[in-house]
């Protein structure tokens, strides 16, 4: 560029910029104009606007060194500018105005004087200070929040309705459906509720509730803030909210809100309770509470409770009875002395009675202490516990329907978050797995055999005999039928199909064999053993621990395991021992495998933890007490080649047309190796063909099963299956007063009842009908498994035994075996006892069956056997009804 065209530099402190500053009357204190403000080309192009930004016009160092700093400086400066003094280079004109080269820079400070309604992030602050709200903003937001909250509370308070006891807590029917969708029964509690006025409720009942639950009822506002705080804290920790409610809050919950335990519901309860406290007097609130509370047995309200438990009107209740009913409000499932073990094992009759008596006594004591009972009234009330009447059958709940409903209800409560009280209010449609034809067939089979074999009018020992049975689909888990007892209408309220307390005896032995084939013994280093392994089957044998020492009794003497009879079997295969149900081989086998392994196999097959007995030697022969449902389900695992599916009785539940979650079909799991299960099945086929279960051959199709009998002949079982159906049948006697098991020696006019007798007969009658018209698919072939691992002392087989899968055994049992002592080496007949497994047998051997008599010993240990050191005193088969080991095993099952 030519020299003559270059504009001379402006003198410092002069020029139009200076003149402008002079005109503004503020030459001091102003910052230098930004680039472009003078309109000088040097400012716009020759300056560091497009080069270094460290210097300003004329080469002076700028007071900031980056665009961000320039922007912040411009923002600060913009706050002090006015409309009459716009920023240089702005739209008001000048060489750097709207059309000048400085236009882009001037935009950083446009509209600088405009104030925001909420100054956040804060203008005029640098760095982190821009993000710290001012006290004006904080206080403004707080005031706004409080004002909104007050307005919301006010509007909500004005709109909320005070609950009406006559319109709330109304019961509806629950409708149950068969597996085919047809209606089974509609049952509910709507007729079992009647409101009464406060003058018809005895003062003793009113004060019993107040003394027990809310002593400050007549003084408080209806809300307990500290109680609510505790409840919320419990919820935050994942616990329950109980203990945070006054009587007013309980009334509100009963009549207006759901029973769900949530923070939202708790706040609603508190809020509505405040209004209830302002609109209703205390007598009205107490009346509403007593009329809407649930007392158990389907009874809503004090009038229904008085009729249900004592057969009187509420007005006629005595102080002692009032204290009992007040105790029920703590939770009828656990305070009804009749027990409710079908819902929870902890709610058995014995424990419930103890809890009820303790709380009844405490309530009377509190009433006396609070001066609501005189000394004389207290002494009269505490004199005797007012035992209520027994349960009664309701409309439609007769025959097996009552037990089907009981089982389905229990399943629903265990697979949802609703309470029993909420469920009993009704309105649910429950679709079950029960097949009407199969249920009727099972009931008919029990009745037929009872009529043929039992005569309680002529034989005293035939009294109090009971049956429990269940039938489950293998590979599916659906419960298609069950037999729970004589029916509610006959005073039998315990579901024998879904409760425990009855030891299963030798039906437990297949789990011992399965554990041995899967895990081996301590001698085989984890390698499974063959069912052709030999163990000593003689009576009265010492049992060894894995370290070689003998098992001792509590007094230090040696424990001897007994069989039912003294027959000297010698060393026999496990297959033979299963066939004849001999105890001693399986007790020692269980010790060699490890009882914990046996328990693990049983648990994987479907047996619940709550039903397991102590892990002592007798554990191997059935001191555990699972329910009939669980035994049928566990044997279904063998039928399904090792696949286990949890038993279920409900396919769906609907309420107001909506399907409730939690009722999807259980998924199968592989409980044991396929070939282990198939070998157990092969062994149990032989039990029916040649052993103690020969009465089941009358079924006329391929089946497998096992008999079981317990100490003192107190229970007898048969559990058997085909590929299509697994069914268990239990028979026992029990004292109806204390539910103690009684001996069946002499029952049915015979010396003793065995699993191969009446239980097998019931099983066969039912399975014939249930499987009528269905094909006979047989079972999968069992292939060679494990190694022959004989017990120490067993002779070597001569000739050697070849392990091969067993063909279907002959239908013709062999003659009764000789009672003479066998020689140490196995005889040819014993070597060939498996119907041709050994080619040297020419296919002629078919075992030493005894015509179906269970001579293999008392299945579960002879009652003459001394007790080993570790004894299971709860699983000896002397008492039932403790609720352990049912279908679900309690609120967890």
PDB file of C-alpha atoms in Angstrom, residues 76-232:
ATOM      1  CA  UNK A  76     -20.264  -5.736  33.467  1.00  0.00           C
ATOM      2  CA  UNK A  77     -19.983  -2.523  31.491  1.00  0.00           C
ATOM      3  CA  UNK A  78     -23.399  -2.979  29.949  1.00  0.00           C
ATOM      4  CA  UNK A  79     -25.060  -2.825  33.341  1.00  0.00           C
ATOM      5  CA  UNK A  80     -23.842   0.773  33.772  1.00  0.00           C
ATOM      6  CA  UNK A  81     -24.912   1.969  30.317  1.00  0.00           C
ATOM      7  CA  UNK A  82     -28.160   3.735  29.555  1.00  0.00           C
ATOM      8  CA  UNK A  83     -30.251   4.380  26.492  1.00  0.00           C
ATOM      9  CA  UNK A  84     -28.674   7.807  26.216  1.00  0.00           C
ATOM     10  CA  UNK A  85     -25.194   6.373  26.459  1.00  0.00           C
ATOM     11  CA  UNK A  86     -25.155   3.224  24.319  1.00  0.00           C
ATOM     12  CA  UNK A  87     -22.042   1.142  23.982  1.00  0.00           C
ATOM     13  CA  UNK A  88     -19.574   2.189  21.346  1.00  0.00           C
ATOM     14  CA  UNK A  89     -20.066   0.419  18.078  1.00  0.00           C
ATOM     15  CA  UNK A  90     -23.711  -0.153  18.903  1.00  0.00           C
ATOM     16  CA  UNK A  91     -26.771   0.346  16.730  1.00  0.00           C
ATOM     17  CA  UNK A  92     -27.070   4.048  17.716  1.00  0.00           C
ATOM     18  CA  UNK A  93     -24.501   5.034  15.045  1.00  0.00           C
ATOM     19  CA  UNK A  94     -20.832   5.895  14.746  1.00  0.00           C
ATOM     20  CA  UNK A  95     -18.369   4.480  12.379  1.00  0.00           C
ATOM     21  CA  UNK A  96     -18.490   1.185  14.157  1.00  0.00           C
ATOM     22  CA  UNK A  97     -22.266   1.096  14.160  1.00  0.00           C
ATOM     23  CA  UNK A  98     -24.706  -1.075  12.396  1.00  0.00           C
ATOM     24  CA  UNK A  99     -22.825  -0.956   9.144  1.00  0.00           C
ATOM     25  CA  UNK A 100     -19.329  -0.442  10.489  1.00  0.00           C
ATOM     26  CA  UNK A 101     -16.686  -3.005  10.898  1.00  0.00           C
ATOM     27  CA  UNK A 102     -17.135  -3.090  14.672  1.00  0.00           C
ATOM     28  CA  UNK A 103     -20.725  -4.405  14.558  1.00  0.00           C
ATOM     29  CA  UNK A 104     -19.890  -7.959  15.560  1.00  0.00           C
ATOM     30  CA  UNK A 105     -18.075  -6.862  18.675  1.00  0.00           C
ATOM     31  CA  UNK A 106     -20.813  -4.520  19.731  1.00  0.00           C
ATOM     32  CA  UNK A 107     -23.433  -7.299  19.938  1.00  0.00           C
ATOM     33  CA  UNK A 108     -21.907  -8.627  23.101  1.00  0.00           C
ATOM     34  CA  UNK A 109     -23.405  -5.727  24.975  1.00  0.00           C
ATOM     35  CA  UNK A 110     -26.815  -5.320  23.346  1.00  0.00           C
ATOM     36  CA  UNK A 111     -29.785  -4.680  25.643  1.00  0.00           C
ATOM     37  CA  UNK A 112     -27.562  -4.627  28.720  1.00  0.00           C
ATOM     38  CA  UNK A 113     -30.016  -2.865  30.958  1.00  0.00           C
ATOM     39  CA  UNK A 114     -32.866  -5.419  30.705  1.00  0.00           C
ATOM     40  CA  UNK A 115     -33.528  -7.149  34.051  1.00  0.00           C
ATOM     41  CA  UNK A 116     -34.535 -10.842  34.363  1.00  0.00           C
ATOM     42  CA  UNK A 117     -37.409 -11.968  36.611  1.00  0.00           C
ATOM     43  CA  UNK A 118     -35.198 -14.635  38.149  1.00  0.00           C
ATOM     44  CA  UNK A 119     -31.576 -13.575  38.234  1.00  0.00           C
ATOM     45  CA  UNK A 120     -30.041 -17.055  37.904  1.00  0.00           C
ATOM     46  CA  UNK A 121     -27.318 -17.686  36.940  1.00  0.00           C
ATOM     47  CA  UNK A 122     -26.473 -14.368  38.545  1.00  0.00           C
ATOM     48  CA  UNK A 123     -25.339 -11.547  36.280  1.00  0.00           C
ATOM     49  CA  UNK A 124     -22.403  -9.487  37.393  1.00  0.00           C
ATOM     50  CA  UNK A 125     -20.740 -12.437  39.173  1.00  0.00           C
ATOM     51  CA  UNK A 126     -17.682 -14.338  38.075  1.00  0.00           C
ATOM     52  CA  UNK A 127     -16.920 -18.087  38.268  1.00  0.00           C
ATOM     53  CA  UNK A 128     -18.707 -20.151  40.863  1.00  0.00           C
ATOM     54  CA  UNK A 129     -20.378 -17.086  42.361  1.00  0.00           C
ATOM     55  CA  UNK A 130     -22.661 -16.892  39.344  1.00  0.00           C
ATOM     56  CA  UNK A 131     -24.214 -20.248  40.451  1.00  0.00           C
ATOM     57  CA  UNK A 132     -24.776 -19.380  44.101  1.00  0.00           C
ATOM     58  CA  UNK A 133     -28.404 -18.158  44.437  1.00  0.00           C
ATOM     59  CA  UNK A 134     -28.969 -14.893  46.204  1.00  0.00           C
ATOM     60  CA  UNK A 135     -30.793 -14.721  49.515  1.00  0.00           C
ATOM     61  CA  UNK A 136     -33.641 -12.967  47.736  1.00  0.00           C
ATOM     62  CA  UNK A 137     -34.048 -15.876  45.341  1.00  0.00           C
ATOM     63  CA  UNK A 138     -33.882 -18.496  48.106  1.00  0.00           C
ATOM     64  CA  UNK A 139     -36.339 -16.738  50.364  1.00  0.00           C
ATOM     65  CA  UNK A 140     -38.677 -16.057  47.463  1.00  0.00           C
ATOM     66  CA  UNK A 141     -38.743 -19.685  46.399  1.00  0.00           C
ATOM     67  CA  UNK A 142     -39.285 -20.859  49.988  1.00  0.00           C
ATOM     68  CA  UNK A 143     -42.168 -18.481  50.508  1.00  0.00           C
ATOM     69  CA  UNK A 144     -43.671 -19.563  47.201  1.00  0.00           C
ATOM     70  CA  UNK A 145     -43.366 -23.255  48.111  1.00  0.00           C
ATOM     71  CA  UNK A 146     -44.965 -22.766  51.523  1.00  0.00           C
ATOM     72  CA  UNK A 147     -47.764 -20.734  50.021  1.00  0.00           C
ATOM     73  CA  UNK A 148     -48.418 -23.413  47.378  1.00  0.00           C
ATOM     74  CA  UNK A 149     -48.359 -26.152  49.995  1.00  0.00           C
ATOM     75  CA  UNK A 150     -50.801 -24.292  52.210  1.00  0.00           C
ATOM     76  CA  UNK A 151     -53.083 -23.746  49.253  1.00  0.00           C
ATOM     77  CA  UNK A 152     -52.876 -27.400  48.256  1.00  0.00           C
ATOM     78  CA  UNK A 153     -53.584 -28.579  51.796  1.00  0.00           C
ATOM     79  CA  UNK A 154     -56.489 -26.215  52.072  1.00  0.00           C
ATOM     80  CA  UNK A 155     -58.033 -27.324  48.804  1.00  0.00           C
ATOM     81  CA  UNK A 156     -57.468 -31.009  49.605  1.00  0.00           C
ATOM     82  CA  UNK A 157     -58.881 -30.629  53.114  1.00  0.00           C
ATOM     83  CA  UNK A 158     -62.002 -28.993  51.706  1.00  0.00           C
ATOM     84  CA  UNK A 159     -62.468 -31.692  49.057  1.00  0.00           C
ATOM     85  CA  UNK A 160     -61.728 -34.849  51.119  1.00  0.00           C
ATOM     86  CA  UNK A 161     -64.696 -36.986  52.201  1.00  0.00           C
ATOM     87  CA  UNK A 162     -65.165 -38.283  55.719  1.00  0.00           C
ATOM     88  CA  UNK A 163     -65.408 -42.106  55.539  1.00  0.00           C
ATOM     89  CA  UNK A 164     -68.790 -43.733  56.060  1.00  0.00           C
ATOM     90  CA  UNK A 165     -68.701 -47.064  57.853  1.00  0.00           C
ATOM     91  CA  UNK A 166     -71.939 -48.089  56.122  1.00  0.00           C
ATOM     92  CA  UNK A 167     -70.465 -47.638  52.653  1.00  0.00           C
ATOM     93  CA  UNK A 168     -66.921 -48.781  53.311  1.00  0.00           C
ATOM     94  CA  UNK A 169     -65.359 -52.205  53.838  1.00  0.00           C
ATOM     95  CA  UNK A 170     -68.262 -53.921  52.120  1.00  0.00           C
ATOM     96  CA  UNK A 171     -67.515 -57.564  51.392  1.00  0.00           C
ATOM     97  CA  UNK A 172     -68.049 -59.178  48.008  1.00  0.00           C
ATOM     98  CA  UNK A 173     -67.813 -62.767  46.843  1.00  0.00           C
ATOM     99  CA  UNK A 174     -64.570 -64.310  45.684  1.00  0.00           C
ATOM    100  CA  UNK A 175     -65.275 -66.593  42.734  1.00  0.00           C
ATOM    101  CA  UNK A 176     -63.138 -69.682  42.086  1.00  0.00           C
ATOM    102  CA  UNK A 177     -62.960 -71.478  38.735  1.00  0.00           C
ATOM    103  CA  UNK A 178     -61.987 -74.992  37.694  1.00  0.00           C
ATOM    104  CA  UNK A 179     -59.128 -75.543  35.253  1.00  0.00           C
ATOM    105  CA  UNK A 180     -61.612 -75.630  32.362  1.00  0.00           C
ATOM    106  CA  UNK A 181     -62.929 -72.163  33.248  1.00  0.00           C
ATOM    107  CA  UNK A 182     -66.257 -73.249  34.719  1.00  0.00           C
ATOM    108  CA  UNK A 183     -67.237 -71.859  38.107  1.00  0.00           C
ATOM    109  CA  UNK A 184     -66.268 -73.945  41.124  1.00  0.00           C
ATOM    110  CA  UNK A 185     -67.710 -71.856  43.967  1.00  0.00           C
ATOM    111  CA  UNK A 186     -68.528 -68.275  44.916  1.00  0.00           C
ATOM    112  CA  UNK A 187     -67.713 -67.619  48.526  1.00  0.00           C
ATOM    113  CA  UNK A 188     -67.458 -64.425  50.509  1.00  0.00           C
ATOM    114  CA  UNK A 189     -68.220 -62.661  53.760  1.00  0.00           C
ATOM    115  CA  UNK A 190     -70.823 -60.135  52.690  1.00  0.00           C
ATOM    116  CA  UNK A 191     -73.522 -61.774  54.807  1.00  0.00           C
ATOM    117  CA  UNK A 192     -71.138 -61.934  57.747  1.00  0.00           C
ATOM    118  CA  UNK A 193     -71.118 -58.205  58.475  1.00  0.00           C
ATOM    119  CA  UNK A 194     -73.649 -56.098  60.351  1.00  0.00           C
ATOM    120  CA  UNK A 195     -73.050 -52.634  61.820  1.00  0.00           C
ATOM    121  CA  UNK A 196     -74.211 -51.883  65.344  1.00  0.00           C
ATOM    122  CA  UNK A 197     -74.454 -48.558  67.139  1.00  0.00           C
ATOM    123  CA  UNK A 198     -72.118 -47.676  69.976  1.00  0.00           C
ATOM    124  CA  UNK A 199     -74.831 -48.282  72.586  1.00  0.00           C
ATOM    125  CA  UNK A 200     -74.962 -51.928  71.428  1.00  0.00           C
ATOM    126  CA  UNK A 201     -71.232 -52.381  71.982  1.00  0.00           C
ATOM    127  CA  UNK A 202     -70.352 -53.188  75.607  1.00  0.00           C
ATOM    128  CA  UNK A 203     -68.222 -50.606  77.398  1.00  0.00           C
ATOM    129  CA  UNK A 204     -65.831 -53.436  78.242  1.00  0.00           C
ATOM    130  CA  UNK A 205     -65.225 -53.923  74.503  1.00  0.00           C
ATOM    131  CA  UNK A 206     -64.662 -50.226  73.966  1.00  0.00           C
ATOM    132  CA  UNK A 207     -62.191 -49.927  76.840  1.00  0.00           C
ATOM    133  CA  UNK A 208     -60.443 -53.196  75.901  1.00  0.00           C
ATOM    134  CA  UNK A 209     -59.553 -51.740  72.525  1.00  0.00           C
ATOM    135  CA  UNK A 210     -58.546 -48.365  73.958  1.00  0.00           C
ATOM    136  CA  UNK A 211     -56.372 -49.884  76.714  1.00  0.00           C
ATOM    137  CA  UNK A 212     -54.697 -52.246  74.244  1.00  0.00           C
ATOM    138  CA  UNK A 213     -54.173 -49.958  71.262  1.00  0.00           C
ATOM    139  CA  UNK A 214     -54.583 -46.250  71.979  1.00  0.00           C
ATOM    140  CA  UNK A 215     -54.746 -45.167  75.631  1.00  0.00           C
ATOM    141  CA  UNK A 216     -54.836 -41.467  74.707  1.00  0.00           C
ATOM    142  CA  UNK A 217     -57.757 -41.944  72.301  1.00  0.00           C
ATOM    143  CA  UNK A 218     -60.074 -39.475  74.057  1.00  0.00           C
ATOM    144  CA  UNK A 219     -57.314 -36.864  74.387  1.00  0.00           C
ATOM    145  CA  UNK A 220     -55.352 -37.028  71.132  1.00  0.00           C
ATOM    146  CA  UNK A 221     -56.119 -35.299  67.835  1.00  0.00           C
ATOM    147  CA  UNK A 222     -56.458 -38.572  66.015  1.00  0.00           C
ATOM    148  CA  UNK A 223     -52.922 -38.528  64.638  1.00  0.00           C
ATOM    149  CA  UNK A 224     -49.735 -39.697  66.301  1.00  0.00           C
ATOM    150  CA  UNK A 225     -46.885 -37.776  64.600  1.00  0.00           C
ATOM    151  CA  UNK A 226     -44.187 -39.715  66.427  1.00  0.00           C
ATOM    152  CA  UNK A 227     -45.836 -42.983  65.501  1.00  0.00           C
ATOM    153  CA  UNK A 228     -46.005 -41.941  61.872  1.00  0.00           C
ATOM    154  CA  UNK A 229     -42.353 -40.913  61.988  1.00  0.00           C
ATOM    155  CA  UNK A 230     -41.449 -44.345  63.362  1.00  0.00           C
ATOM    156  CA  UNK A 231     -43.524 -46.013  60.664  1.00  0.00           C
ATOM    157  CA  UNK A 232     -41.863 -43.985  57.919  1.00  0.00           C
TER     158      UNK A 232
END
